[in-house]
Short mmCIF file of C-alpha atoms in Angstrom, two decimals:
data_model
loop_
_atom_site.label_atom_id
_atom_site.label_comp_id
_atom_site.label_asym_id
_atom_site.label_seq_id
_atom_site.Cartn_x
_atom_site.Cartn_y
_atom_site.Cartn_z
CA UNK A 1 4.36 39.80 102.63
CA UNK A 2 7.75 39.11 101.16
CA UNK A 3 7.98 42.64 99.83
CA UNK A 4 7.21 44.12 103.27
CA UNK A 5 9.88 41.94 104.89
CA UNK A 6 12.50 43.04 102.38
CA UNK A 7 11.61 46.72 102.98
CA UNK A 8 12.07 46.39 106.77
CA UNK A 9 15.35 44.57 106.32
CA UNK A 10 16.62 47.34 104.05
CA UNK A 11 15.68 50.07 106.59
CA UNK A 12 17.46 48.24 109.44
CA UNK A 13 20.59 47.83 107.31
CA UNK A 14 20.69 51.58 106.51
CA UNK A 15 20.23 52.50 110.21
CA UNK A 16 22.98 50.12 111.22
CA UNK A 17 25.37 51.60 108.65
CA UNK A 18 24.60 55.17 109.78
CA UNK A 19 25.19 54.32 113.42
CA UNK A 20 28.46 52.61 112.58
CA UNK A 21 29.63 55.62 110.59
CA UNK A 22 28.79 57.96 113.50
CA UNK A 23 30.57 55.75 116.02
CA UNK A 24 33.59 55.41 113.78
CA UNK A 25 33.74 59.17 113.17
CA UNK A 26 33.46 59.91 116.89
CA UNK A 27 36.23 57.42 117.60
CA UNK A 28 38.47 59.10 115.01
CA UNK A 29 37.84 62.56 116.45
CA UNK A 30 38.59 61.39 120.00
CA UNK A 31 41.83 59.73 118.91
CA UNK A 32 43.14 62.41 116.58
CA UNK A 33 42.18 65.59 118.46
CA UNK A 34 44.72 65.25 121.28
CA UNK A 35 47.42 64.16 118.85
CA UNK A 36 46.85 67.27 116.71
CA UNK A 37 46.57 69.77 119.53
CA UNK A 38 49.53 68.51 121.52
CA UNK A 39 52.29 69.40 119.00
CA UNK A 40 50.81 72.86 118.40
CA UNK A 41 50.62 73.62 122.10
CA UNK A 42 54.14 72.32 122.62
CA UNK A 43 55.44 74.41 119.75
CA UNK A 44 53.78 77.55 121.14
CA UNK A 45 55.19 76.95 124.60
CA UNK A 46 58.66 76.27 123.18
CA UNK A 47 58.66 79.41 121.03
CA UNK A 48 57.53 81.51 123.99
CA UNK A 49 60.29 80.14 126.20
CA UNK A 50 62.92 80.74 123.52
CA UNK A 51 61.71 84.32 122.97
CA UNK A 52 61.66 85.03 126.71
CA UNK A 53 65.14 83.60 127.17
CA UNK A 54 66.55 85.59 124.25
CA UNK A 55 64.97 88.81 125.52
CA UNK A 56 66.28 88.26 129.02
CA UNK A 57 69.80 87.52 127.76
CA UNK A 58 69.92 90.66 125.61
CA UNK A 59 68.67 92.87 128.41
CA UNK A 60 71.13 91.40 130.89
CA UNK A 61 73.99 91.93 128.42
CA UNK A 62 73.04 95.57 127.88
CA UNK A 63 72.77 96.21 131.62
CA UNK A 64 76.11 94.53 132.20
CA UNK A 65 77.72 96.66 129.47
CA UNK A 66 76.32 99.84 131.01
CA UNK A 67 77.61 98.86 134.45
CA UNK A 68 81.07 98.10 133.08
CA UNK A 69 81.20 101.39 131.17
CA UNK A 70 80.11 103.32 134.24
CA UNK A 71 82.63 101.60 136.49
CA UNK A 72 85.47 102.22 134.03
CA UNK A 73 84.76 105.92 133.58
CA UNK A 74 84.11 106.74 137.25
CA UNK A 75 87.14 107.51 139.47
CA UNK A 76 86.23 105.35 142.45
CA UNK A 77 87.39 102.62 144.78
CA UNK A 78 87.72 99.21 143.10
CA UNK A 79 87.66 97.36 146.40
CA UNK A 80 88.44 93.65 146.33
CA UNK A 81 87.03 93.15 142.82
CA UNK A 82 90.35 92.95 140.98
CA UNK A 83 89.76 91.28 137.62
CA UNK A 84 93.46 90.74 136.81
CA UNK A 85 95.58 88.18 138.68
CA UNK A 86 98.78 90.27 138.46
CA UNK A 87 98.68 94.08 138.57
CA UNK A 88 101.24 96.90 138.62
CA UNK A 89 100.87 98.70 141.93
CA UNK A 90 101.72 102.19 143.21
CA UNK A 91 101.45 103.14 146.87
CA UNK A 92 99.55 106.12 148.32
CA UNK A 93 102.64 108.35 147.84
CA UNK A 94 103.02 107.45 144.18
CA UNK A 95 106.01 105.13 144.67
CA UNK A 96 106.28 102.24 142.22
CA UNK A 97 105.86 98.90 143.99
CA UNK A 98 106.16 96.77 140.85
CA UNK A 99 103.99 93.83 139.83
CA UNK A 100 102.05 92.11 142.60
CA UNK A 101 99.52 89.32 142.96
CA UNK A 102 96.00 90.52 143.75
CA UNK A 103 95.99 88.49 147.00
CA UNK A 104 99.02 90.47 148.22
CA UNK A 105 97.38 93.73 147.14
CA UNK A 106 94.24 92.94 149.14
CA UNK A 107 96.41 92.11 152.15
CA UNK A 108 98.14 95.53 151.87
CA UNK A 109 94.80 97.27 151.62
CA UNK A 110 93.64 95.65 154.84
CA UNK A 111 96.89 96.32 156.70
CA UNK A 112 97.12 100.01 155.74
CA UNK A 113 93.33 100.64 155.58
CA UNK A 114 93.64 102.01 152.04
CA UNK A 115 91.53 101.87 148.90
CA UNK A 116 92.45 100.70 145.42
CA UNK A 117 91.92 102.85 142.31
CA UNK A 118 92.61 102.10 138.64
CA UNK A 119 95.26 104.32 137.08
CA UNK A 120 95.68 102.81 133.61
CA UNK A 121 94.00 99.69 132.24
CA UNK A 122 95.56 99.88 128.77
CA UNK A 123 98.96 98.71 130.01
CA UNK A 124 99.97 95.10 130.63
CA UNK A 125 99.65 94.49 133.49
CA UNK A 126 97.07 97.14 134.42
CA UNK A 127 98.18 99.93 136.76
CA UNK A 128 96.49 100.46 140.13
CA UNK A 129 97.24 102.74 143.05
CA UNK A 130 96.57 102.59 146.76
CA UNK A 131 94.89 105.78 147.99
CA UNK A 132 93.14 107.15 151.04
CA UNK A 133 89.55 108.31 150.95
CA UNK A 134 90.69 111.94 151.14
CA UNK A 135 93.05 111.47 148.19
CA UNK A 136 90.23 110.04 146.07
CA UNK A 137 88.01 113.01 146.94
CA UNK A 138 90.75 115.50 146.09
CA UNK A 139 91.46 113.77 142.78
CA UNK A 140 87.79 113.92 141.81
CA UNK A 141 87.70 117.65 142.55
CA UNK A 142 90.85 118.18 140.47
CA UNK A 143 89.35 116.31 137.51
CA UNK A 144 86.16 118.36 137.71
CA UNK A 145 88.12 121.62 137.71
CA UNK A 146 90.21 120.47 134.74
CA UNK A 147 87.05 119.61 132.83
CA UNK A 148 85.58 123.04 133.49
CA UNK A 149 88.80 124.81 132.51
CA UNK A 150 89.36 122.83 129.31
CA UNK A 151 88.37 124.76 126.16
CA UNK A 152 85.24 123.61 124.39
CA UNK A 153 85.92 121.93 121.08
CA UNK A 154 83.90 122.48 117.94
CA UNK A 155 83.20 125.42 115.67
CA UNK A 156 82.04 128.71 117.14
CA UNK A 157 78.33 129.33 116.43
CA UNK A 158 77.72 132.08 113.89
CA UNK A 159 74.73 134.41 113.77
CA UNK A 160 73.67 136.23 110.61
CA UNK A 161 72.13 139.64 110.18
CA UNK A 162 71.13 141.39 106.93
CA UNK A 163 69.71 144.87 106.43
CA UNK A 164 69.72 147.74 103.95
CA UNK A 165 72.08 150.70 103.87
CA UNK A 166 68.97 152.93 104.01
CA UNK A 167 68.27 151.76 107.56
CA UNK A 168 67.19 154.42 110.01
CA UNK A 169 69.20 155.29 113.09
CA UNK A 170 66.65 153.81 115.50
CA UNK A 171 66.57 150.48 113.65
CA UNK A 172 70.37 150.49 113.44
CA UNK A 173 70.64 150.97 117.20
CA UNK A 174 68.26 148.05 117.75
CA UNK A 175 70.31 145.75 115.51
CA UNK A 176 73.53 146.92 117.14
CA UNK A 177 72.19 145.89 120.57
CA UNK A 178 71.32 142.48 119.15
CA UNK A 179 74.87 142.10 117.82
CA UNK A 180 76.29 143.09 121.21
CA UNK A 181 74.24 140.37 122.93
CA UNK A 182 75.50 137.74 120.49
CA UNK A 183 79.12 138.84 120.94
CA UNK A 184 78.79 138.65 124.74
CA UNK A 185 77.55 135.06 124.34
CA UNK A 186 80.76 134.16 122.47
CA UNK A 187 79.05 134.10 119.06
CA UNK A 188 80.42 135.24 115.72
CA UNK A 189 78.19 137.59 113.74
CA UNK A 190 78.07 137.76 109.95
CA UNK A 191 76.67 141.14 108.89
CA UNK A 192 75.51 141.83 105.34
CA UNK A 193 74.50 145.35 104.30
CA UNK A 194 72.73 145.67 100.97
CA UNK A 195 72.93 148.89 99.00
CA UNK A 196 69.61 150.65 98.92
CA UNK A 197 67.62 150.59 95.69
CA UNK A 198 67.46 153.75 93.62
CA UNK A 199 70.09 155.30 95.88
CA UNK A 200 73.72 155.80 94.92
CA UNK A 201 75.63 154.59 97.98
CA UNK A 202 79.40 154.22 97.88
CA UNK A 203 81.26 151.34 99.49
CA UNK A 204 82.96 153.78 101.87
CA UNK A 205 79.57 154.81 103.19
CA UNK A 206 78.61 151.22 103.88
CA UNK A 207 81.97 150.52 105.53
CA UNK A 208 81.33 153.44 107.86
CA UNK A 209 78.23 151.60 109.12
CA UNK A 210 80.34 148.53 109.93
CA UNK A 211 82.87 150.60 111.86
CA UNK A 212 80.08 152.44 113.65
CA UNK A 213 78.71 149.11 114.88
CA UNK A 214 82.17 147.93 115.98
CA UNK A 215 82.88 151.15 117.88
CA UNK A 216 79.92 150.41 120.18
CA UNK A 217 81.77 147.28 121.44
CA UNK A 218 85.27 148.46 122.44
CA UNK A 219 87.34 145.77 124.08
CA UNK A 220 84.93 142.90 123.38
CA UNK A 221 84.81 142.48 119.57
CA UNK A 222 86.92 142.81 116.45
CA UNK A 223 86.83 141.92 112.75
CA UNK A 224 87.21 138.25 111.87
CA UNK A 225 86.91 139.27 108.22
CA UNK A 226 86.89 142.88 107.12
CA UNK A 227 84.13 144.35 104.92
CA UNK A 228 84.21 143.01 101.37
CA UNK A 229 81.91 143.19 98.36
CA UNK A 230 79.51 140.30 97.78
CA UNK A 231 76.55 139.56 95.49
CA UNK A 232 78.30 141.14 92.54
CA UNK A 233 78.96 144.41 94.37
CA UNK A 234 75.33 144.84 95.44
CA UNK A 235 76.19 144.31 99.11
CA UNK A 236 79.06 144.31 101.59
CA UNK A 237 79.70 141.65 104.22
CA UNK A 238 81.92 141.33 107.28
CA UNK A 239 82.22 138.97 110.26
CA UNK A 240 82.67 140.15 113.84
CA UNK A 241 84.06 137.90 116.57
CA UNK A 242 84.58 138.26 120.32
CA UNK A 243 88.07 139.03 121.58
CA UNK A 244 90.04 136.18 123.12
CA UNK A 245 91.22 136.29 126.72
CA UNK A 246 94.78 137.09 125.65
CA UNK A 247 93.57 139.90 123.37
CA UNK A 248 91.50 141.40 126.18
CA UNK A 249 94.50 141.22 128.52
CA UNK A 250 96.82 142.81 125.95
CA UNK A 251 94.31 145.58 125.26
CA UNK A 252 94.01 146.34 128.99
CA UNK A 253 97.77 146.59 129.35
CA UNK A 254 97.95 148.88 126.32
CA UNK A 255 95.34 151.19 127.82
CA UNK A 256 97.24 151.30 131.12
CA UNK A 257 100.44 152.22 129.27
CA UNK A 258 98.66 154.98 127.35
CA UNK A 259 97.25 156.42 130.58
CA UNK A 260 100.71 156.48 132.19
CA UNK A 261 102.19 158.18 129.14
CA UNK A 262 99.42 160.76 129.18
CA UNK A 263 99.97 161.52 132.87
#
């Protein structure tokens, strides 16, 4: 009987301990779970906000820079948005009105119904001019015409062509037409003629081919570099270029003079 009582008491003690452990573990989980998840969630939200703010700031700065660059390069009316407090002003006739406060400039614009245009921002103070809408339009047209008339900078593109001195007449005519097209497009043409194998060809014979090609383009092309030996004498090379406007004009006048002398 005593043994049975001790056995039951032992079983009850084990059950009580297990239940206490489960309750204690559940209590720990309930208490610690929010404390652990809260900092992580806060950190994620904070990092997202920082990233979004940084991205927005960068994008706004780039857009602002583009707008400033566009406004500075375009010849247009500034309006009332005068960034400087004191500016150097010229009237619509180009007369120097000296330094003026932007409030006085705006008052003149309203009184005369004129527009304000930047002339030079590199000076101190910056230079502005009062202009009519028609004057602004005419100035834009003048700038466009100047841009079209200005010579293009940079090296002239060069085309290359290589063939043998044994070339047939038909193939030579085809290559000559190709050279003419390049010259008309304001290209330089580097021509290399190789001496044919097993054929004794003199340099004079090869030079005749160069001159034959040039004679098909009178008044539009000339030698940039005359025929010269290359590749150890195995080939000859020359460069043709289009005539400049002054050269074309001088050639036309020379032809007119020759015609008058002949008559």
